[in-house]
PDB file of C-alpha atoms in Angstrom:
ATOM      1  CA  MET F   1    -174.285  72.003  46.328  1.00 58.00           C
ATOM      2  CA  SER F   2    -170.677  72.283  47.317  1.00 68.00           C
ATOM      3  CA  ASN F   3    -167.811  71.670  44.952  1.00 70.00           C
ATOM      4  CA  ASN F   4    -166.980  68.337  46.659  1.00 69.00           C
ATOM      5  CA  GLN F   5    -170.556  67.143  46.209  1.00 72.00           C
ATOM      6  CA  ASN F   6    -170.427  68.046  42.518  1.00 71.00           C
ATOM      7  CA  ILE F   7    -167.165  66.131  42.093  1.00 72.00           C
ATOM      8  CA  GLU F   8    -168.645  63.050  43.815  1.00 76.00           C
ATOM      9  CA  LYS F   9    -171.779  63.296  41.682  1.00 74.00           C
ATOM     10  CA  ASP F  10    -169.652  63.496  38.512  1.00 75.00           C
ATOM     11  CA  LYS F  11    -167.639  60.433  39.586  1.00 76.00           C
ATOM     12  CA  LYS F  12    -170.826  58.442  40.164  1.00 76.00           C
ATOM     13  CA  MET F  13    -172.235  59.501  36.799  1.00 80.00           C
ATOM     14  CA  LYS F  14    -169.021  58.456  35.025  1.00 81.00           C
ATOM     15  CA  LYS F  15    -169.109  55.095  36.785  1.00 78.00           C
ATOM     16  CA  TYR F  16    -172.762  54.527  35.862  1.00 84.00           C
ATOM     17  CA  SER F  17    -172.204  55.640  32.280  1.00 89.00           C
ATOM     18  CA  LYS F  18    -169.319  53.144  31.925  1.00 89.00           C
ATOM     19  CA  TYR F  19    -171.597  50.318  33.064  1.00 89.00           C
ATOM     20  CA  ILE F  20    -174.412  51.475  30.797  1.00 92.00           C
ATOM     21  CA  TYR F  21    -171.984  51.525  27.856  1.00 93.00           C
ATOM     22  CA  LEU F  22    -170.757  48.028  28.791  1.00 93.00           C
ATOM     23  CA  HIS F  23    -174.258  46.601  29.018  1.00 92.00           C
ATOM     24  CA  LEU F  24    -175.412  48.243  25.796  1.00 95.00           C
ATOM     25  CA  LEU F  25    -172.430  46.637  24.087  1.00 96.00           C
ATOM     26  CA  LEU F  26    -173.301  43.248  25.587  1.00 95.00           C
ATOM     27  CA  LEU F  27    -176.915  43.687  24.490  1.00 95.00           C
ATOM     28  CA  PHE F  28    -175.673  44.444  20.961  1.00 97.00           C
ATOM     29  CA  PHE F  29    -173.384  41.373  21.097  1.00 96.00           C
ATOM     30  CA  SER F  30    -176.283  39.141  22.159  1.00 96.00           C
ATOM     31  CA  PHE F  31    -177.970  39.753  18.811  1.00 96.00           C
ATOM     32  CA  CYS F  32    -175.174  37.787  17.149  1.00 96.00           C
ATOM     33  CA  GLY F  33    -176.855  34.641  18.452  1.00 94.00           C
ATOM     34  CA  VAL F  34    -180.201  35.710  17.016  1.00 96.00           C
ATOM     35  CA  PHE F  35    -178.783  36.275  13.544  1.00 97.00           C
ATOM     36  CA  SER F  36    -176.733  33.075  13.703  1.00 96.00           C
ATOM     37  CA  LYS F  37    -179.858  31.097  14.526  1.00 96.00           C
ATOM     38  CA  LEU F  38    -181.783  32.845  11.741  1.00 96.00           C
ATOM     39  CA  ALA F  39    -178.986  31.890   9.342  1.00 97.00           C
ATOM     40  CA  ALA F  40    -179.114  28.288  10.529  1.00 95.00           C
ATOM     41  CA  GLN F  41    -182.825  28.126   9.700  1.00 95.00           C
ATOM     42  CA  ASN F  42    -182.083  28.719   6.020  1.00 96.00           C
ATOM     43  CA  GLN F  43    -180.450  26.605   3.355  1.00 97.00           C
ATOM     44  CA  PHE F  44    -176.667  26.852   3.386  1.00 96.00           C
ATOM     45  CA  LEU F  45    -175.401  29.643   1.099  1.00 95.00           C
ATOM     46  CA  SER F  46    -178.906  30.829   0.206  1.00 97.00           C
ATOM     47  CA  ILE F  47    -179.423  34.601   0.066  1.00 97.00           C
ATOM     48  CA  LYS F  48    -181.141  34.635   3.483  1.00 97.00           C
ATOM     49  CA  PHE F  49    -178.397  32.484   4.990  1.00 98.00           C
ATOM     50  CA  CYS F  50    -175.685  34.795   3.662  1.00 98.00           C
ATOM     51  CA  VAL F  51    -177.489  37.948   4.824  1.00 98.00           C
ATOM     52  CA  PHE F  52    -178.127  36.673   8.353  1.00 98.00           C
ATOM     53  CA  TYR F  53    -174.666  35.162   8.666  1.00 97.00           C
ATOM     54  CA  GLY F  54    -173.114  38.355   7.289  1.00 98.00           C
ATOM     55  CA  ILE F  55    -174.978  40.462   9.848  1.00 98.00           C
ATOM     56  CA  SER F  56    -173.719  38.126  12.562  1.00 97.00           C
ATOM     57  CA  ILE F  57    -170.127  38.589  11.393  1.00 97.00           C
ATOM     58  CA  ILE F  58    -170.564  42.374  11.245  1.00 98.00           C
ATOM     59  CA  ILE F  59    -171.912  42.364  14.814  1.00 97.00           C
ATOM     60  CA  LEU F  60    -168.897  40.333  15.945  1.00 97.00           C
ATOM     61  CA  GLY F  61    -166.491  42.716  14.214  1.00 97.00           C
ATOM     62  CA  ILE F  62    -168.030  45.824  15.738  1.00 97.00           C
ATOM     63  CA  TYR F  63    -168.246  44.105  19.111  1.00 97.00           C
ATOM     64  CA  ALA F  64    -164.560  43.113  18.981  1.00 96.00           C
ATOM     65  CA  LEU F  65    -163.495  46.698  18.346  1.00 96.00           C
ATOM     66  CA  LEU F  66    -165.733  48.161  21.043  1.00 96.00           C
ATOM     67  CA  TRP F  67    -164.825  45.417  23.536  1.00 95.00           C
ATOM     68  CA  GLN F  68    -161.200  46.533  23.327  1.00 94.00           C
ATOM     69  CA  GLN F  69    -162.314  50.041  24.260  1.00 93.00           C
ATOM     70  CA  ILE F  70    -164.330  48.688  27.193  1.00 91.00           C
ATOM     71  CA  LEU F  71    -161.310  46.825  28.498  1.00 91.00           C
ATOM     72  CA  LYS F  72    -159.518  50.155  28.835  1.00 91.00           C
ATOM     73  CA  LYS F  73    -162.196  51.288  31.311  1.00 88.00           C
ATOM     74  CA  PHE F  74    -162.681  48.134  33.387  1.00 87.00           C
ATOM     75  CA  ALA F  75    -160.636  45.449  35.040  1.00 84.00           C
ATOM     76  CA  LEU F  76    -160.728  42.313  32.902  1.00 84.00           C
ATOM     77  CA  THR F  77    -162.457  40.337  35.662  1.00 83.00           C
ATOM     78  CA  THR F  78    -165.203  42.947  35.981  1.00 84.00           C
ATOM     79  CA  ALA F  79    -165.812  43.055  32.244  1.00 87.00           C
ATOM     80  CA  PHE F  80    -166.002  39.260  31.956  1.00 83.00           C
ATOM     81  CA  PHE F  81    -168.268  38.952  34.982  1.00 84.00           C
ATOM     82  CA  ASN F  82    -170.715  41.365  33.362  1.00 88.00           C
ATOM     83  CA  LYS F  83    -170.437  39.469  30.061  1.00 89.00           C
ATOM     84  CA  ALA F  84    -172.289  36.579  31.700  1.00 85.00           C
ATOM     85  CA  ILE F  85    -175.484  38.649  31.314  1.00 89.00           C
ATOM     86  CA  THR F  86    -175.544  37.558  27.669  1.00 93.00           C
ATOM     87  CA  ILE F  87    -176.871  34.182  28.872  1.00 92.00           C
ATOM     88  CA  ILE F  88    -179.995  35.937  30.091  1.00 92.00           C
ATOM     89  CA  TRP F  89    -180.293  37.953  26.880  1.00 94.00           C
ATOM     90  CA  GLY F  90    -179.967  34.723  24.887  1.00 94.00           C
ATOM     91  CA  MET F  91    -182.851  33.122  26.762  1.00 94.00           C
ATOM     92  CA  LEU F  92    -184.958  36.241  26.326  1.00 94.00           C
ATOM     93  CA  TRP F  93    -184.264  36.441  22.579  1.00 96.00           C
ATOM     94  CA  GLY F  94    -185.106  32.742  22.246  1.00 95.00           C
ATOM     95  CA  LEU F  95    -188.443  33.392  23.914  1.00 95.00           C
ATOM     96  CA  ILE F  96    -189.245  36.534  21.913  1.00 95.00           C
ATOM     97  CA  PHE F  97    -187.942  35.685  18.438  1.00 95.00           C
ATOM     98  CA  PHE F  98    -188.138  31.896  18.316  1.00 96.00           C
ATOM     99  CA  LYS F  99    -191.000  31.148  20.720  1.00 94.00           C
ATOM    100  CA  GLU F 100    -188.725  28.926  22.797  1.00 94.00           C
ATOM    101  CA  THR F 101    -189.668  27.978  26.327  1.00 95.00           C
ATOM    102  CA  ILE F 102    -187.609  29.060  29.298  1.00 94.00           C
ATOM    103  CA  THR F 103    -187.481  26.019  31.540  1.00 95.00           C
ATOM    104  CA  THR F 104    -186.700  25.710  35.221  1.00 96.00           C
ATOM    105  CA  ASN F 105    -183.495  23.877  34.322  1.00 96.00           C
ATOM    106  CA  MET F 106    -182.418  26.796  32.120  1.00 94.00           C
ATOM    107  CA  ILE F 107    -183.008  29.229  34.971  1.00 94.00           C
ATOM    108  CA  ILE F 108    -181.141  27.010  37.430  1.00 95.00           C
ATOM    109  CA  GLY F 109    -178.301  26.592  34.940  1.00 94.00           C
ATOM    110  CA  THR F 110    -178.089  30.339  34.421  1.00 91.00           C
ATOM    111  CA  ILE F 111    -177.963  30.947  38.165  1.00 92.00           C
ATOM    112  CA  VAL F 112    -175.228  28.328  38.563  1.00 93.00           C
ATOM    113  CA  VAL F 113    -173.174  29.897  35.762  1.00 89.00           C
ATOM    114  CA  LEU F 114    -173.594  33.422  37.173  1.00 87.00           C
ATOM    115  CA  ILE F 115    -172.623  32.273  40.657  1.00 89.00           C
ATOM    116  CA  GLY F 116    -169.655  30.349  39.260  1.00 86.00           C
ATOM    117  CA  VAL F 117    -168.417  33.310  37.246  1.00 82.00           C
ATOM    118  CA  GLY F 118    -168.906  35.536  40.268  1.00 80.00           C
ATOM    119  CA  LEU F 119    -166.852  33.213  42.484  1.00 82.00           C
ATOM    120  CA  VAL F 120    -164.031  33.016  39.968  1.00 78.00           C
ATOM    121  CA  VAL F 121    -163.983  36.780  39.510  1.00 70.00           C
ATOM    122  CA  LYS F 122    -164.022  37.316  43.267  1.00 70.00           C
ATOM    123  CA  ASP F 123    -160.942  35.125  43.637  1.00 66.00           C
ATOM    124  CA  TYR F 124    -159.006  37.216  41.118  1.00 64.00           C
ATOM    125  CA  GLU F 125    -159.866  40.647  42.453  1.00 57.00           C
TER     126      GLU F 125
END
């Protein structure tokens, strides 16, 4: 491989690694909803409630710090457009952890939201 090809390959790898980092962070963030729902299923201020709610707050704190680092690597519109993926993670976690049903209306709603976010982001780029 020539030097130019190596440079291009490195640029692509950096770009992909940024997106992988972003989506791993969003996956981590999506678990906040899981722990919040687990907390809500317990009596207020019980040990289980406090543990699940505490984990949720810890996730939010870590997410907030790492989100600031992500924003240094992406345009704000790009980062927020990708954040919409948490809707899909939320539906998946509901199915897996809480045996919820994914309905046609939920899928249609998700598609509408993703398209809407995409249109807004496109207008600002």
